[in-house]
mmCIF file of C-alpha atoms in Angstrom:
data_model
loop_
_atom_site.group_PDB
_atom_site.id
_atom_site.type_symbol
_atom_site.label_atom_id
_atom_site.label_comp_id
_atom_site.label_asym_id
_atom_site.label_seq_id
_atom_site.Cartn_x
_atom_site.Cartn_y
_atom_site.Cartn_z
ATOM 1 C CA UNK A 238 28.247 83.695 31.096
ATOM 2 C CA UNK A 239 25.652 81.502 29.309
ATOM 3 C CA UNK A 240 24.879 78.225 30.972
ATOM 4 C CA UNK A 241 23.452 76.312 28.059
ATOM 5 C CA UNK A 242 24.094 75.744 24.343
ATOM 6 C CA UNK A 243 21.917 74.604 21.729
ATOM 7 C CA UNK A 244 23.391 72.191 19.391
ATOM 8 C CA UNK A 245 20.368 71.750 17.142
ATOM 9 C CA UNK A 246 19.814 75.537 15.960
ATOM 10 C CA UNK A 247 20.627 74.960 12.368
ATOM 11 C CA UNK A 248 18.159 72.100 12.512
ATOM 12 C CA UNK A 249 15.531 74.426 14.002
ATOM 13 C CA UNK A 250 16.535 76.941 11.393
ATOM 14 C CA UNK A 251 15.684 74.520 8.476
ATOM 15 C CA UNK A 252 12.564 73.094 10.182
ATOM 16 C CA UNK A 253 11.327 76.656 10.422
ATOM 17 C CA UNK A 254 11.673 77.273 6.654
ATOM 18 C CA UNK A 255 9.879 73.816 6.340
ATOM 19 C CA UNK A 256 7.247 74.159 8.537
ATOM 20 C CA UNK A 257 6.057 77.683 8.291
ATOM 21 C CA UNK A 258 5.326 80.742 11.016
ATOM 22 C CA UNK A 259 5.745 80.117 14.332
ATOM 23 C CA UNK A 260 2.954 80.721 16.836
ATOM 24 C CA UNK A 261 2.701 81.859 20.688
ATOM 25 C CA UNK A 262 2.334 77.714 21.573
ATOM 26 C CA UNK A 263 4.974 76.922 19.206
ATOM 27 C CA UNK A 264 7.614 79.872 18.422
ATOM 28 C CA UNK A 265 10.353 79.910 15.866
ATOM 29 C CA UNK A 266 13.965 80.486 17.018
ATOM 30 C CA UNK A 267 15.441 83.757 17.166
ATOM 31 C CA UNK A 268 18.946 84.075 16.120
ATOM 32 C CA UNK A 269 21.558 85.786 18.835
ATOM 33 C CA UNK A 270 25.093 86.880 19.456
ATOM 34 C CA UNK A 271 26.535 87.090 23.221
ATOM 35 C CA UNK A 272 29.944 88.109 24.139
ATOM 36 C CA UNK A 273 31.284 90.190 27.372
ATOM 37 C CA UNK A 274 32.126 93.586 27.278
ATOM 38 C CA UNK A 275 34.420 94.711 30.198
ATOM 39 C CA UNK A 276 32.175 94.627 32.917
ATOM 40 C CA UNK A 277 28.723 94.203 30.645
ATOM 41 C CA UNK A 278 27.657 90.794 29.067
ATOM 42 C CA UNK A 279 25.640 91.898 25.839
ATOM 43 C CA UNK A 280 23.231 89.521 24.126
ATOM 44 C CA UNK A 281 21.838 91.091 20.417
ATOM 45 C CA UNK A 282 18.788 89.352 18.968
ATOM 46 C CA UNK A 283 18.044 89.618 15.454
ATOM 47 C CA UNK A 284 14.219 90.982 15.122
ATOM 48 C CA UNK A 285 14.126 92.975 11.688
ATOM 49 C CA UNK A 286 10.832 93.833 10.873
ATOM 50 C CA UNK A 287 9.521 93.925 14.533
ATOM 51 C CA UNK A 288 7.689 96.739 16.199
ATOM 52 C CA UNK A 289 9.067 97.771 19.361
ATOM 53 C CA UNK A 290 5.871 97.010 21.215
ATOM 54 C CA UNK A 291 5.897 93.652 19.744
ATOM 55 C CA UNK A 292 8.551 92.333 21.620
ATOM 56 C CA UNK A 293 8.209 90.667 25.172
ATOM 57 C CA UNK A 294 11.270 90.473 27.647
ATOM 58 C CA UNK A 295 11.028 88.198 30.915
ATOM 59 C CA UNK A 296 13.466 87.312 33.403
ATOM 60 C CA UNK A 297 12.555 84.632 36.075
ATOM 61 C CA UNK A 298 14.923 83.367 38.519
ATOM 62 C CA UNK A 299 18.145 83.014 35.852
ATOM 63 C CA UNK A 300 15.902 82.612 32.618
ATOM 64 C CA UNK A 301 15.542 84.921 30.284
ATOM 65 C CA UNK A 302 13.075 84.707 27.750
ATOM 66 C CA UNK A 303 12.587 87.184 24.351
ATOM 67 C CA UNK A 304 9.345 86.616 22.508
ATOM 68 C CA UNK A 305 8.673 89.073 19.376
ATOM 69 C CA UNK A 306 6.077 88.740 16.608
ATOM 70 C CA UNK A 307 6.120 89.914 13.286
ATOM 71 C CA UNK A 308 2.889 90.709 11.819
ATOM 72 C CA UNK A 309 2.040 91.256 7.818
ATOM 73 C CA UNK A 310 2.319 94.464 6.732
ATOM 74 C CA UNK A 311 -0.537 96.459 5.983
ATOM 75 C CA UNK A 312 -1.693 96.485 2.410
ATOM 76 C CA UNK A 313 -4.254 97.525 0.718
ATOM 77 C CA UNK A 314 -7.285 95.166 -0.721
ATOM 78 C CA UNK A 315 -6.101 95.512 -4.170
ATOM 79 C CA UNK A 316 -2.558 94.456 -3.538
ATOM 80 C CA UNK A 317 -1.635 90.849 -4.630
ATOM 81 C CA UNK A 318 1.189 88.985 -3.700
ATOM 82 C CA UNK A 319 3.902 88.164 -5.854
ATOM 83 C CA UNK A 320 6.522 86.641 -3.668
ATOM 84 C CA UNK A 321 6.381 86.260 0.068
ATOM 85 C CA UNK A 322 9.748 85.254 1.564
ATOM 86 C CA UNK A 323 10.054 87.314 4.938
ATOM 87 C CA UNK A 324 8.972 84.967 8.085
ATOM 88 C CA UNK A 325 5.990 85.976 9.947
ATOM 89 C CA UNK A 326 4.647 85.145 13.323
ATOM 90 C CA UNK A 327 6.018 84.506 16.305
ATOM 91 C CA UNK A 328 9.503 83.888 17.334
ATOM 92 C CA UNK A 329 11.419 83.444 20.906
ATOM 93 C CA UNK A 330 14.467 82.558 22.466
ATOM 94 C CA UNK A 331 15.425 80.850 25.878
ATOM 95 C CA UNK A 332 18.728 81.693 27.682
ATOM 96 C CA UNK A 333 19.631 80.321 31.215
ATOM 97 C CA UNK A 334 21.820 83.242 32.608
ATOM 98 C CA UNK A 335 24.872 82.277 35.159
ATOM 99 C CA UNK A 336 24.637 83.696 38.718
ATOM 100 C CA UNK A 337 27.407 86.278 37.871
ATOM 101 C CA UNK A 338 24.890 88.220 35.986
ATOM 102 C CA UNK A 339 23.010 91.297 37.640
ATOM 103 C CA UNK A 340 19.695 90.611 36.399
ATOM 104 C CA UNK A 341 18.114 93.144 38.342
ATOM 105 C CA UNK A 342 19.536 95.895 36.098
ATOM 106 C CA UNK A 343 19.516 94.713 32.540
ATOM 107 C CA UNK A 344 19.319 97.695 29.911
ATOM 108 C CA UNK A 345 17.606 96.621 26.778
ATOM 109 C CA UNK A 346 17.772 98.633 23.420
ATOM 110 C CA UNK A 347 16.072 98.419 20.037
ATOM 111 C CA UNK A 348 17.687 99.470 16.769
ATOM 112 C CA UNK A 349 17.633 98.790 13.434
ATOM 113 C CA UNK A 350 15.946 95.363 13.685
ATOM 114 C CA UNK A 351 18.607 93.897 16.642
ATOM 115 C CA UNK A 352 17.383 93.968 20.021
ATOM 116 C CA UNK A 353 20.466 94.754 22.325
ATOM 117 C CA UNK A 354 20.747 93.297 26.120
ATOM 118 C CA UNK A 355 23.367 94.718 28.499
ATOM 119 C CA UNK A 356 23.648 92.734 31.656
ATOM 120 C CA UNK A 357 26.128 93.969 34.261
ATOM 121 C CA UNK A 358 28.452 91.122 35.856
ATOM 122 C CA UNK A 359 27.583 91.155 39.642
ATOM 123 C CA UNK A 360 30.135 92.865 41.842
ATOM 124 C CA UNK A 361 30.488 89.261 43.388
ATOM 125 C CA UNK A 362 31.493 87.925 40.390
ATOM 126 C CA UNK A 363 34.325 90.633 39.610
ATOM 127 C CA UNK A 364 38.194 89.918 40.343
ATOM 128 C CA UNK A 365 39.166 91.244 43.384
ATOM 129 C CA UNK A 366 42.476 91.676 45.545
ATOM 130 C CA UNK A 367 42.221 89.555 48.821
ATOM 131 C CA UNK A 368 44.204 91.501 51.662
ATOM 132 C CA UNK A 369 47.168 89.632 53.146
ATOM 133 C CA UNK A 370 47.222 90.037 57.076
ATOM 134 C CA UNK A 371 50.529 90.289 59.114
ATOM 135 C CA UNK A 372 49.688 86.624 60.699
ATOM 136 C CA UNK A 373 50.547 88.598 64.176
ATOM 137 C CA UNK A 374 49.213 85.569 66.523
ATOM 138 C CA UNK A 375 48.332 86.485 69.924
ATOM 139 C CA UNK A 376 50.380 84.893 72.337
ATOM 140 C CA UNK A 377 49.190 84.008 75.831
ATOM 141 C CA UNK A 378 51.376 84.531 78.902
ATOM 142 C CA UNK A 379 51.491 82.020 81.207
#
């Protein structure tokens, strides 16, 4: 159901580790899984440590865009950072959805750091039986 693949995802991930946090103008990549489950297409994005209100989901035509911002945790002024490996900043992912998906009825849930989108398969894309007529041709009386 996805229209585009990203062959450079691993390269993007390495670059992210080297270049630092993403910004709104240049967000970092966000890992995802996508699969079909019956009549629903499911896309799950990893966004651990992101508040629900810091996630933005948009659909324009068939382009799905998910952006999330992981902000630094609040610390007292006396706290001294010993180690900081958890990435901060803006993360984004764009996915071109097939015309066979019903983008008007996307359901989004956020639990345990995973944003899960469920997109129904459009009725026109579901398999259906075609009735065969009896072939009764009308004869003209001459």
